[in-house]
Amino acid sequence: MKVLFAVSEAMPFCTTGGLGDAAGNLVPALARADIETTAIMPLYQSVKSAFSKELELIVSNHIYLSWRKAQCNLYKLVKDNVTWYFIENDRYFDRDELYGYDDDAERFAFFSRAVVSSLMYLDDKPDVIQCNDWQTALIPVYLRADGEREPWVRSIRTVLTIHDIRFQGTQSISTLGDLFGLQNTCVDDGTMIMHGDVNMLKGGIECANSIVIVSPTYAEEIKLAYFGCGLESIMQKNSFKTVGILDGIDETRYDPAIDKYLSVNYNVASVEERHTNKHHLQRVMSLRRGRNIPVIGIISKLSEDYGFDILCEAFGDIVNLGVQLVIIGQGNTKYENFFRWASEQYPGSVGYKHGYSLETISDILGGADFFLAPSKIEPCGLAHMAAMKYGAVPIVRETGGLKDTVSPYESMRDIGTGFTFGAYTPGDLVFCITQALEVFRNNKQAFRLIQKKAMAQDFSIAHTAEQYKTVYESLSE
């Protein structure tokens, strides 16, 4: 089984968040699962600068996208026993950022077209092309169009993973031919059109042989109008070829027994040693030191989608519960300013750091008693999984991957791996935190049991890769 993994970002080359992290974990995991895996992505300015000495030019070519003749250079390098291919076009990808430009739709239409056109130059023709989100959703569309003329591409199957359905790649219908080089048949048969616009993600959903959603609960949620963002009817229609597969974490990176950034390493058997890391976290974040002061950690993009509107509304009530809050992240300026203000207003109780660093992430994972994720929408989420492996007990809203991975604590039966709430309100958030603090303060034995159960969960990327392997093998039957 030969799989070509097409993606717009991936670690260790570049990332803007969840997609790049998930892809960077999954590609080598697929290779370790005995799948002949190669990957392909754009050659951005930052990637070229960092890896220029390792890049090998395979072919210098041109491709046509409608009336445009565009330069397309294909490079490759080998990283962690996986061959990565890169599409170079300076007009589209020699820029400071990965996304956020007015011509993003054209840029990634070019990339999708270039992937299909470059297949003949790869070392091996893939059996399956694994696509990811709207940026590569046109690959199944172009493959179908090429397959009508070129028999050698007809046997290639496609899988499209949707990491977040909110981002769809929409354009005016008038651009279908001029921008994407597609025929009006894509309008007539409805493949690319949704609500009067060209919709790149919809085209991929309709044309791909299989659809993967990044958690089972999110796969069901996006069939509903609240979560489907206008594509709920399309997801209902294509449910027969859709499966939910949880993203996984790299357990060699997220392992408290070997994490080099921790003050003290530990495992399930020695979880009591976490208190040393907690004291370190309190010190570096300028918090009052105390083993019995509950510390709640947050690692997140700061936006309404991840629950920061209700968190800010409930902030005073939460601080009055006698907790310490540690937040690292960036995003919406109003939330960044809020937490800067809060760290000044509540010295010793609130700590905030803008941005992300591996060291600070490990400090929170290994030192916080709780990990908070009150998301409004969470397709999967990786940070809370890592927190659980470190023994930071999750407090999460029951949505998407959070619901799939955190089972609520029940004192009567001594079961559960965290604390959860359903209604998206400040009151329910505060009530859930209050329940968690009750166990932390008054039932240390139960709290330790929750920690150990959370740490024992299998969120490995190897498990994720095996489920993808099953999807790929089903396409050859």
GROMACS .gro file of C-alpha atoms in nm:
model
  477
    1MET     CA    1   0.000   0.000   0.000
    2LYS     CA    2   0.155   0.329  -0.117
    3VAL     CA    3   0.010   0.652   0.028
    4LEU     CA    4   0.091   1.010  -0.074
    5PHE     CA    5   0.004   1.249   0.211
    6ALA     CA    6  -0.087   1.592   0.070
    7VAL     CA    7  -0.104   1.875   0.322
    8SER     CA    8  -0.058   2.251   0.339
    9GLU     CA    9   0.156   2.244   0.657
   10ALA     CA   10   0.334   1.991   0.874
   11MET     CA   11   0.588   1.979   1.150
   12PRO     CA   12   0.887   1.986   1.165
   13PHE     CA   13   0.877   2.214   0.861
   14CYS     CA   14   0.604   2.466   0.950
   15THR     CA   15   0.277   2.489   1.137
   16THR     CA   16   0.007   2.734   1.237
   17GLY     CA   17  -0.154   2.498   1.486
   18GLY     CA   18  -0.358   2.179   1.492
   19LEU     CA   19  -0.332   2.077   1.125
   20GLY     CA   20   0.047   2.108   1.111
   21ASP     CA   21   0.094   1.928   1.442
   22ALA     CA   22  -0.145   1.647   1.349
   23ALA     CA   23   0.013   1.597   1.006
   24GLY     CA   24   0.365   1.605   1.147
   25ASN     CA   25   0.270   1.329   1.391
   26LEU     CA   26   0.070   1.114   1.151
   27VAL     CA   27   0.304   1.095   0.850
   28PRO     CA   28   0.592   0.912   1.024
   29ALA     CA   29   0.338   0.704   1.220
   30LEU     CA   30   0.185   0.579   0.894
   31ALA     CA   31   0.533   0.481   0.776
   32ARG     CA   32   0.591   0.290   1.101
   33ALA     CA   33   0.259   0.110   1.042
   34ASP     CA   34   0.407  -0.062   0.733
   35ILE     CA   35   0.247   0.179   0.488
   36GLU     CA   36   0.480   0.304   0.213
   37THR     CA   37   0.427   0.672   0.294
   38THR     CA   38   0.548   0.982   0.115
   39ALA     CA   39   0.426   1.336   0.171
   40ILE     CA   40   0.394   1.652  -0.035
   41MET     CA   41   0.344   2.016   0.065
   42PRO     CA   42   0.418   2.369  -0.062
   43LEU     CA   43   0.775   2.499  -0.043
   44TYR     CA   44   0.719   2.808   0.169
   45GLN     CA   45   0.981   3.075   0.221
   46SER     CA   46   1.045   2.962   0.579
   47VAL     CA   47   1.089   2.599   0.477
   48LYS     CA   48   1.324   2.689   0.194
   49SER     CA   49   1.539   2.898   0.428
   50ALA     CA   50   1.561   2.631   0.696
   51PHE     CA   51   1.607   2.322   0.478
   52SER     CA   52   1.772   2.454   0.160
   53LYS     CA   53   2.081   2.233   0.198
   54GLU     CA   54   1.871   1.918   0.222
   55LEU     CA   55   1.641   1.984  -0.076
   56GLU     CA   56   1.703   1.791  -0.398
   57LEU     CA   57   1.551   1.922  -0.723
   58ILE     CA   58   1.360   1.646  -0.904
   59VAL     CA   59   1.214   1.834  -1.199
   60SER     CA   60   1.156   2.191  -1.314
   61ASN     CA   61   0.829   2.216  -1.498
   62HIS     CA   62   0.526   2.430  -1.580
   63ILE     CA   63   0.161   2.353  -1.524
   64TYR     CA   64  -0.153   2.516  -1.657
   65LEU     CA   65  -0.425   2.644  -1.427
   66SER     CA   66  -0.692   2.775  -1.661
   67TRP     CA   67  -0.515   3.034  -1.881
   68ARG     CA   68  -0.216   3.071  -1.645
   69LYS     CA   69   0.113   2.897  -1.713
   70ALA     CA   70   0.282   2.863  -1.375
   71GLN     CA   71   0.632   2.754  -1.278
   72CYS     CA   72   0.631   2.430  -1.078
   73ASN     CA   73   0.956   2.295  -0.936
   74LEU     CA   74   0.946   1.964  -0.750
   75TYR     CA   75   1.195   1.902  -0.471
   76LYS     CA   76   1.237   1.624  -0.219
   77LEU     CA   77   1.418   1.545   0.104
   78VAL     CA   78   1.416   1.252   0.345
   79LYS     CA   79   1.320   1.317   0.707
   80ASP     CA   80   1.277   1.046   0.971
   81ASN     CA   81   1.279   0.777   0.701
   82VAL     CA   82   0.997   0.946   0.507
   83THR     CA   83   1.038   1.110   0.166
   84TRP     CA   84   0.885   1.458   0.158
   85TYR     CA   85   0.815   1.631  -0.173
   86PHE     CA   86   0.781   2.008  -0.203
   87ILE     CA   87   0.610   2.218  -0.471
   88GLU     CA   88   0.795   2.544  -0.541
   89ASN     CA   89   0.639   2.850  -0.695
   90ASP     CA   90   0.773   3.178  -0.560
   91ARG     CA   91   0.471   3.379  -0.670
   92TYR     CA   92   0.241   3.172  -0.452
   93PHE     CA   93   0.458   3.053  -0.165
   94ASP     CA   94   0.753   3.289  -0.119
   95ARG     CA   95   0.567   3.489   0.147
   96ASP     CA   96   0.604   3.570   0.515
   97GLU     CA   97   0.294   3.377   0.627
   98LEU     CA   98   0.133   3.049   0.523
   99TYR     CA   99  -0.223   3.186   0.492
  100GLY     CA  100  -0.421   3.506   0.515
  101TYR     CA  101  -0.387   3.640   0.161
  102ASP     CA  102  -0.658   3.749  -0.082
  103ASP     CA  103  -0.544   3.490  -0.336
  104ASP     CA  104  -0.534   3.191  -0.098
  105ALA     CA  105  -0.792   3.004  -0.306
  106GLU     CA  106  -0.579   3.046  -0.619
  107ARG     CA  107  -0.261   2.950  -0.430
  108PHE     CA  108  -0.400   2.619  -0.309
  109ALA     CA  109  -0.584   2.545  -0.630
  110PHE     CA  110  -0.241   2.569  -0.790
  111PHE     CA  111  -0.095   2.340  -0.523
  112SER     CA  112  -0.369   2.079  -0.576
  113ARG     CA  113  -0.325   2.096  -0.952
  114ALA     CA  114   0.054   2.071  -0.910
  115VAL     CA  115   0.024   1.760  -0.689
  116VAL     CA  116  -0.178   1.580  -0.956
  117SER     CA  117   0.055   1.696  -1.234
  118SER     CA  118   0.362   1.584  -1.038
  119LEU     CA  119   0.249   1.226  -0.984
  120MET     CA  120   0.440   1.104  -1.289
  121TYR     CA  121   0.767   1.233  -1.143
  122LEU     CA  122   0.740   1.061  -0.804
  123ASP     CA  123   0.948   0.754  -0.729
  124ASP     CA  124   0.630   0.545  -0.707
  125LYS     CA  125   0.272   0.609  -0.811
  126PRO     CA  126   0.051   0.614  -0.501
  127ASP     CA  127  -0.242   0.382  -0.447
  128VAL     CA  128  -0.404   0.643  -0.221
  129ILE     CA  129  -0.368   1.019  -0.190
  130GLN     CA  130  -0.445   1.142   0.160
  131CYS     CA  131  -0.580   1.498   0.141
  132ASN     CA  132  -0.633   1.739   0.430
  133ASP     CA  133  -0.884   2.022   0.460
  134TRP     CA  134  -0.987   2.270   0.191
  135GLN     CA  135  -0.630   2.350   0.087
  136THR     CA  136  -0.596   2.008  -0.080
  137ALA     CA  137  -0.965   1.932  -0.138
  138LEU     CA  138  -0.938   1.997  -0.513
  139ILE     CA  139  -0.702   1.701  -0.559
  140PRO     CA  140  -0.991   1.449  -0.582
  141VAL     CA  141  -1.170   1.688  -0.820
  142TYR     CA  142  -0.869   1.722  -1.051
  143LEU     CA  143  -0.803   1.347  -1.035
  144ARG     CA  144  -1.157   1.276  -1.147
  145ALA     CA  145  -1.123   1.521  -1.435
  146ASP     CA  146  -0.784   1.378  -1.540
  147GLY     CA  147  -0.910   1.021  -1.505
  148GLU     CA  148  -1.160   1.086  -1.782
  149ARG     CA  149  -0.867   1.145  -2.018
  150GLU     CA  150  -0.574   0.950  -1.868
  151PRO     CA  151  -0.642   0.589  -1.766
  152TRP     CA  152  -0.332   0.559  -1.547
  153VAL     CA  153  -0.479   0.785  -1.278
  154ARG     CA  154  -0.815   0.608  -1.253
  155SER     CA  155  -0.692   0.347  -1.005
  156ILE     CA  156  -0.576   0.612  -0.752
  157ARG     CA  157  -0.809   0.644  -0.455
  158THR     CA  158  -0.847   0.953  -0.237
  159VAL     CA  159  -0.916   1.012   0.131
  160LEU     CA  160  -1.004   1.359   0.258
  161THR     CA  161  -0.955   1.437   0.626
  162ILE     CA  162  -1.155   1.731   0.761
  163HIS     CA  163  -0.979   1.884   1.060
  164ASP     CA  164  -1.216   2.180   1.088
  165ILE     CA  165  -1.522   2.222   0.866
  166ARG     CA  166  -1.546   2.595   0.936
  167PHE     CA  167  -1.277   2.661   0.673
  168GLN     CA  168  -1.407   2.570   0.328
  169GLY     CA  169  -1.232   2.773   0.057
  170THR     CA  170  -1.523   2.962  -0.097
  171GLN     CA  171  -1.517   3.187  -0.403
  172SER     CA  172  -1.762   3.348  -0.642
  173ILE     CA  173  -1.910   3.107  -0.896
  174SER     CA  174  -1.766   3.323  -1.175
  175THR     CA  175  -1.416   3.207  -1.080
  176LEU     CA  176  -1.473   2.837  -1.149
  177GLY     CA  177  -1.313   2.839  -1.492
  178ASP     CA  178  -1.085   3.141  -1.460
  179LEU     CA  179  -0.938   3.060  -1.119
  180PHE     CA  180  -0.961   2.683  -1.093
  181GLY     CA  181  -0.958   2.573  -1.455
  182LEU     CA  182  -1.269   2.357  -1.407
  183GLN     CA  183  -1.553   2.301  -1.651
  184ASN     CA  184  -1.915   2.406  -1.605
  185THR     CA  185  -2.003   2.040  -1.550
  186CYS     CA  186  -1.891   2.102  -1.190
  187VAL     CA  187  -2.175   2.353  -1.169
  188ASP     CA  188  -2.429   2.144  -1.354
  189ASP     CA  189  -2.378   1.835  -1.139
  190GLY     CA  190  -2.342   2.036  -0.814
  191THR     CA  191  -1.995   1.905  -0.732
  192MET     CA  192  -1.837   2.240  -0.649
  193ILE     CA  193  -2.131   2.470  -0.579
  194MET     CA  194  -2.283   2.541  -0.238
  195HIS     CA  195  -2.519   2.829  -0.158
  196GLY     CA  196  -2.434   2.992  -0.492
  197ASP     CA  197  -2.056   2.990  -0.442
  198VAL     CA  198  -1.767   2.769  -0.544
  199ASN     CA  199  -1.683   2.561  -0.238
  200MET     CA  200  -1.349   2.380  -0.254
  201LEU     CA  201  -1.413   2.163   0.051
  202LYS     CA  202  -1.749   2.051  -0.083
  203GLY     CA  203  -1.584   1.947  -0.408
  204GLY     CA  204  -1.341   1.729  -0.218
  205ILE     CA  205  -1.617   1.573  -0.006
  206GLU     CA  206  -1.818   1.484  -0.314
  207CYS     CA  207  -1.525   1.342  -0.512
  208ALA     CA  208  -1.312   1.168  -0.247
  209ASN     CA  209  -1.356   0.794  -0.201
  210SER     CA  210  -1.353   0.822   0.176
  211ILE     CA  211  -1.391   1.102   0.434
  212VAL     CA  212  -1.219   1.104   0.774
  213ILE     CA  213  -1.331   1.340   1.051
  214VAL     CA  214  -1.087   1.397   1.336
  215SER     CA  215  -1.313   1.263   1.611
  216PRO     CA  216  -1.623   1.040   1.617
  217THR     CA  217  -1.834   1.298   1.802
  218TYR     CA  218  -1.735   1.578   1.562
  219ALA     CA  219  -1.828   1.347   1.272
  220GLU     CA  220  -2.183   1.341   1.410
  221GLU     CA  221  -2.190   1.707   1.513
  222ILE     CA  222  -2.114   1.839   1.165
  223LYS     CA  223  -2.432   1.679   1.037
  224LEU     CA  224  -2.612   1.947   1.241
  225ALA     CA  225  -2.656   2.310   1.132
  226TYR     CA  226  -2.479   2.456   1.440
  227PHE     CA  227  -2.156   2.271   1.365
  228GLY     CA  228  -2.186   2.201   0.990
  229CYS     CA  229  -2.134   2.564   0.882
  230GLY     CA  230  -2.360   2.524   0.580
  231LEU     CA  231  -2.229   2.180   0.477
  232GLU     CA  232  -2.443   1.974   0.716
  233SER     CA  233  -2.663   1.841   0.433
  234ILE     CA  234  -2.352   1.738   0.236
  235MET     CA  235  -2.212   1.553   0.539
  236GLN     CA  236  -2.546   1.377   0.586
  237LYS     CA  237  -2.547   1.279   0.220
  238ASN     CA  238  -2.192   1.142   0.237
  239SER     CA  239  -2.217   0.973   0.577
  240PHE     CA  240  -2.190   0.632   0.406
  241LYS     CA  241  -1.822   0.697   0.331
  242THR     CA  242  -1.737   0.894   0.646
  243VAL     CA  243  -1.556   0.771   0.957
  244GLY     CA  244  -1.442   0.950   1.273
  245ILE     CA  245  -1.081   0.885   1.376
  246LEU     CA  246  -0.926   1.064   1.672
  247ASP     CA  247  -0.596   1.239   1.613
  248GLY     CA  248  -0.318   1.110   1.835
  249ILE     CA  249  -0.022   1.257   2.019
  250ASP     CA  250   0.344   1.176   1.983
  251GLU     CA  251   0.404   0.987   2.306
  252THR     CA  252   0.780   1.010   2.267
  253ARG     CA  253   0.744   1.388   2.294
  254TYR     CA  254   0.467   1.392   2.553
  255ASP     CA  255   0.604   1.154   2.814
  256PRO     CA  256   0.666   1.286   3.166
  257ALA     CA  257   0.914   1.006   3.228
  258ILE     CA  258   1.160   1.146   2.972
  259ASP     CA  259   1.055   1.510   2.915
  260LYS     CA  260   1.381   1.707   2.935
  261TYR     CA  261   1.203   2.031   3.026
  262LEU     CA  262   1.059   1.902   3.354
  263SER     CA  263   1.231   1.965   3.686
  264VAL     CA  264   1.150   1.608   3.790
  265ASN     CA  265   1.053   1.320   3.564
  266TYR     CA  266   0.787   1.075   3.678
  267ASN     CA  267   0.538   0.812   3.563
  268VAL     CA  268   0.208   0.667   3.685
  269ALA     CA  269   0.378   0.489   3.971
  270SER     CA  270   0.560   0.801   4.088
  271VAL     CA  271   0.298   1.066   4.006
  272GLU     CA  272   0.338   1.210   4.357
  273GLU     CA  273   0.665   1.362   4.235
  274ARG     CA  274   0.466   1.614   4.030
  275HIS     CA  275   0.464   1.853   4.326
  276THR     CA  276   0.824   1.953   4.248
  277ASN     CA  277   0.719   2.057   3.898
  278LYS     CA  278   0.420   2.240   4.044
  279HIS     CA  279   0.648   2.448   4.267
  280HIS     CA  280   0.867   2.524   3.963
  281LEU     CA  281   0.561   2.632   3.761
  282GLN     CA  282   0.443   2.859   4.042
  283ARG     CA  283   0.786   3.016   4.064
  284VAL     CA  284   0.838   3.084   3.693
  285MET     CA  285   0.484   3.222   3.657
  286SER     CA  286   0.522   3.445   3.968
  287LEU     CA  287   0.248   3.267   4.161
  288ARG     CA  288   0.225   3.210   4.535
  289ARG     CA  289   0.385   2.878   4.620
  290GLY     CA  290   0.182   2.614   4.789
  291ARG     CA  291   0.133   2.245   4.733
  292ASN     CA  292  -0.235   2.259   4.829
  293ILE     CA  293  -0.325   2.560   4.612
  294PRO     CA  294  -0.507   2.418   4.305
  295VAL     CA  295  -0.343   2.527   3.978
  296ILE     CA  296  -0.547   2.527   3.655
  297GLY     CA  297  -0.348   2.540   3.331
  298ILE     CA  298  -0.462   2.653   2.985
  299ILE     CA  299  -0.271   2.608   2.658
  300SER     CA  300  -0.480   2.739   2.370
  301LYS     CA  301  -0.543   2.976   2.088
  302LEU     CA  302  -0.736   3.264   2.244
  303SER     CA  303  -1.074   3.290   2.071
  304GLU     CA  304  -1.447   3.250   2.133
  305ASP     CA  305  -1.442   2.908   1.966
  306TYR     CA  306  -1.224   2.777   2.249
  307GLY     CA  307  -1.445   2.912   2.525
  308PHE     CA  308  -1.273   3.236   2.619
  309ASP     CA  309  -1.591   3.441   2.610
  310ILE     CA  310  -1.751   3.238   2.891
  311LEU     CA  311  -1.417   3.204   3.068
  312CYS     CA  312  -1.371   3.581   3.083
  313GLU     CA  313  -1.731   3.629   3.195
  314ALA     CA  314  -1.683   3.379   3.476
  315PHE     CA  315  -1.327   3.488   3.557
  316GLY     CA  316  -1.400   3.670   3.883
  317ASP     CA  317  -1.604   3.379   4.018
  318ILE     CA  318  -1.328   3.132   3.925
  319VAL     CA  319  -1.050   3.331   4.093
  320ASN     CA  320  -1.268   3.366   4.403
  321LEU     CA  321  -1.267   2.987   4.432
  322GLY     CA  322  -0.908   3.017   4.553
  323VAL     CA  323  -0.738   2.875   4.245
  324GLN     CA  324  -0.435   2.983   4.047
  325LEU     CA  325  -0.470   3.020   3.670
  326VAL     CA  326  -0.180   2.978   3.427
  327ILE     CA  327  -0.247   3.067   3.063
  328ILE     CA  328  -0.019   3.052   2.760
  329GLY     CA  329  -0.136   3.129   2.410
  330GLN     CA  330  -0.215   3.397   2.158
  331GLY     CA  331  -0.502   3.496   1.934
  332ASN     CA  332  -0.776   3.755   1.970
  333THR     CA  333  -0.621   4.080   2.094
  334LYS     CA  334  -0.903   4.144   2.343
  335TYR     CA  335  -0.830   3.816   2.521
  336GLU     CA  336  -0.455   3.873   2.516
  337ASN     CA  337  -0.516   4.212   2.678
  338PHE     CA  338  -0.760   4.062   2.926
  339PHE     CA  339  -0.511   3.810   3.059
  340ARG     CA  340  -0.234   4.069   3.072
  341TRP     CA  341  -0.469   4.281   3.284
  342ALA     CA  342  -0.569   3.980   3.496
  343SER     CA  343  -0.208   3.889   3.575
  344GLU     CA  344  -0.154   4.247   3.700
  345GLN     CA  345  -0.488   4.265   3.883
  346TYR     CA  346  -0.440   3.930   4.059
  347PRO     CA  347  -0.065   3.904   4.129
  348GLY     CA  348   0.028   3.567   4.271
  349SER     CA  349  -0.293   3.407   4.141
  350VAL     CA  350  -0.286   3.457   3.763
  351GLY     CA  351   0.004   3.406   3.524
  352TYR     CA  352  -0.003   3.472   3.149
  353LYS     CA  353   0.258   3.424   2.876
  354HIS     CA  354   0.199   3.530   2.518
  355GLY     CA  355   0.288   3.277   2.252
  356TYR     CA  356   0.414   2.924   2.294
  357SER     CA  357   0.738   2.758   2.396
  358LEU     CA  358   0.815   2.391   2.448
  359GLU     CA  359   0.956   2.461   2.793
  360THR     CA  360   0.650   2.651   2.917
  361ILE     CA  361   0.414   2.392   2.768
  362SER     CA  362   0.594   2.120   2.962
  363ASP     CA  363   0.588   2.334   3.278
  364ILE     CA  364   0.208   2.351   3.261
  365LEU     CA  365   0.156   1.989   3.161
  366GLY     CA  366   0.385   1.860   3.435
  367GLY     CA  367   0.295   2.110   3.708
  368ALA     CA  368  -0.071   2.209   3.683
  369ASP     CA  369  -0.326   2.009   3.883
  370PHE     CA  370  -0.597   2.066   3.621
  371PHE     CA  371  -0.611   2.143   3.249
  372LEU     CA  372  -0.902   2.359   3.133
  373ALA     CA  373  -1.058   2.342   2.784
  374PRO     CA  374  -1.407   2.502   2.788
  375SER     CA  375  -1.440   2.499   2.408
  376LYS     CA  376  -1.751   2.598   2.218
  377ILE     CA  377  -1.627   2.389   1.924
  378GLU     CA  378  -1.338   2.142   1.936
  379PRO     CA  379  -1.304   1.905   1.638
  380CYS     CA  380  -1.043   1.698   1.821
  381GLY     CA  381  -0.787   1.876   2.040
  382LEU     CA  382  -0.442   1.750   2.131
  383ALA     CA  383  -0.337   1.963   2.426
  384HIS     CA  384  -0.582   1.804   2.669
  385MET     CA  385  -0.464   1.456   2.562
  386ALA     CA  386  -0.106   1.553   2.640
  387ALA     CA  387  -0.220   1.699   2.973
  388MET     CA  388  -0.385   1.372   3.068
  389LYS     CA  389  -0.065   1.179   2.993
  390TYR     CA  390   0.110   1.415   3.239
  391GLY     CA  391  -0.153   1.378   3.509
  392ALA     CA  392  -0.310   1.723   3.472
  393VAL     CA  393  -0.676   1.635   3.525
  394PRO     CA  394  -0.895   1.774   3.243
  395ILE     CA  395  -1.191   2.006   3.295
  396VAL     CA  396  -1.362   2.020   2.956
  397ARG     CA  397  -1.687   2.091   2.780
  398GLU     CA  398  -1.857   1.791   2.622
  399THR     CA  399  -1.801   1.859   2.252
  400GLY     CA  400  -1.604   1.700   1.968
  401GLY     CA  401  -1.284   1.524   2.064
  402LEU     CA  402  -1.311   1.649   2.423
  403LYS     CA  403  -1.623   1.439   2.472
  404ASP     CA  404  -1.460   1.137   2.306
  405THR     CA  405  -1.152   1.140   2.527
  406VAL     CA  406  -1.261   1.255   2.875
  407SER     CA  407  -1.503   1.041   3.073
  408PRO     CA  408  -1.674   1.232   3.358
  409TYR     CA  409  -1.586   1.147   3.715
  410GLU     CA  410  -1.857   0.969   3.913
  411SER     CA  411  -1.789   0.951   4.285
  412MET     CA  412  -2.041   0.674   4.351
  413ARG     CA  413  -1.859   0.436   4.118
  414ASP     CA  414  -1.506   0.582   4.131
  415ILE     CA  415  -1.487   0.606   3.753
  416GLY     CA  416  -1.383   0.883   3.515
  417THR     CA  417  -1.074   1.055   3.383
  418GLY     CA  418  -1.178   1.417   3.435
  419PHE     CA  419  -1.461   1.665   3.486
  420THR     CA  420  -1.703   1.769   3.212
  421PHE     CA  421  -1.995   2.006   3.153
  422GLY     CA  422  -2.248   2.026   2.871
  423ALA     CA  423  -2.418   2.363   2.853
  424TYR     CA  424  -2.204   2.643   2.712
  425THR     CA  425  -2.261   2.892   2.991
  426PRO     CA  426  -2.039   3.066   3.249
  427GLY     CA  427  -2.248   2.917   3.527
  428ASP     CA  428  -2.195   2.557   3.413
  429LEU     CA  429  -1.824   2.623   3.373
  430VAL     CA  430  -1.794   2.754   3.730
  431PHE     CA  431  -2.004   2.467   3.867
  432CYS     CA  432  -1.781   2.209   3.695
  433ILE     CA  433  -1.465   2.371   3.833
  434THR     CA  434  -1.624   2.377   4.179
  435GLN     CA  435  -1.690   2.002   4.157
  436ALA     CA  436  -1.330   1.937   4.055
  437LEU     CA  437  -1.196   2.146   4.343
  438GLU     CA  438  -1.417   1.959   4.590
  439VAL     CA  439  -1.244   1.633   4.498
  440PHE     CA  440  -0.897   1.792   4.493
  441ARG     CA  441  -0.936   1.944   4.839
  442ASN     CA  442  -1.141   1.683   5.021
  443ASN     CA  443  -1.067   1.347   4.859
  444LYS     CA  444  -0.699   1.320   4.772
  445GLN     CA  445  -0.726   0.947   4.716
  446ALA     CA  446  -1.001   0.989   4.455
  447PHE     CA  447  -0.811   1.272   4.286
  448ARG     CA  448  -0.499   1.055   4.260
  449LEU     CA  449  -0.706   0.776   4.109
  450ILE     CA  450  -0.845   1.013   3.845
  451GLN     CA  451  -0.491   1.124   3.763
  452LYS     CA  452  -0.369   0.768   3.718
  453LYS     CA  453  -0.665   0.669   3.503
  454ALA     CA  454  -0.608   0.973   3.282
  455MET     CA  455  -0.238   0.891   3.247
  456ALA     CA  456  -0.321   0.533   3.146
  457GLN     CA  457  -0.531   0.635   2.843
  458ASP     CA  458  -0.400   0.537   2.497
  459PHE     CA  459  -0.390   0.846   2.278
  460SER     CA  460  -0.090   0.730   2.077
  461ILE     CA  461  -0.048   0.834   1.715
  462ALA     CA  462   0.030   0.467   1.642
  463HIS     CA  463  -0.331   0.380   1.727
  464THR     CA  464  -0.452   0.656   1.493
  465ALA     CA  465  -0.227   0.531   1.212
  466GLU     CA  466  -0.370   0.179   1.240
  467GLN     CA  467  -0.722   0.315   1.193
  468TYR     CA  468  -0.614   0.509   0.884
  469LYS     CA  469  -0.452   0.192   0.754
  470THR     CA  470  -0.788   0.017   0.782
  471VAL     CA  471  -0.951   0.294   0.576
  472TYR     CA  472  -0.683   0.271   0.306
  473GLU     CA  473  -0.709  -0.108   0.285
  474SER     CA  474  -1.087  -0.090   0.251
  475LEU     CA  475  -1.046   0.117  -0.065
  476SER     CA  476  -0.854  -0.162  -0.237
  477GLU     CA  477  -1.120  -0.425  -0.169
   0.00000   0.00000   0.00000
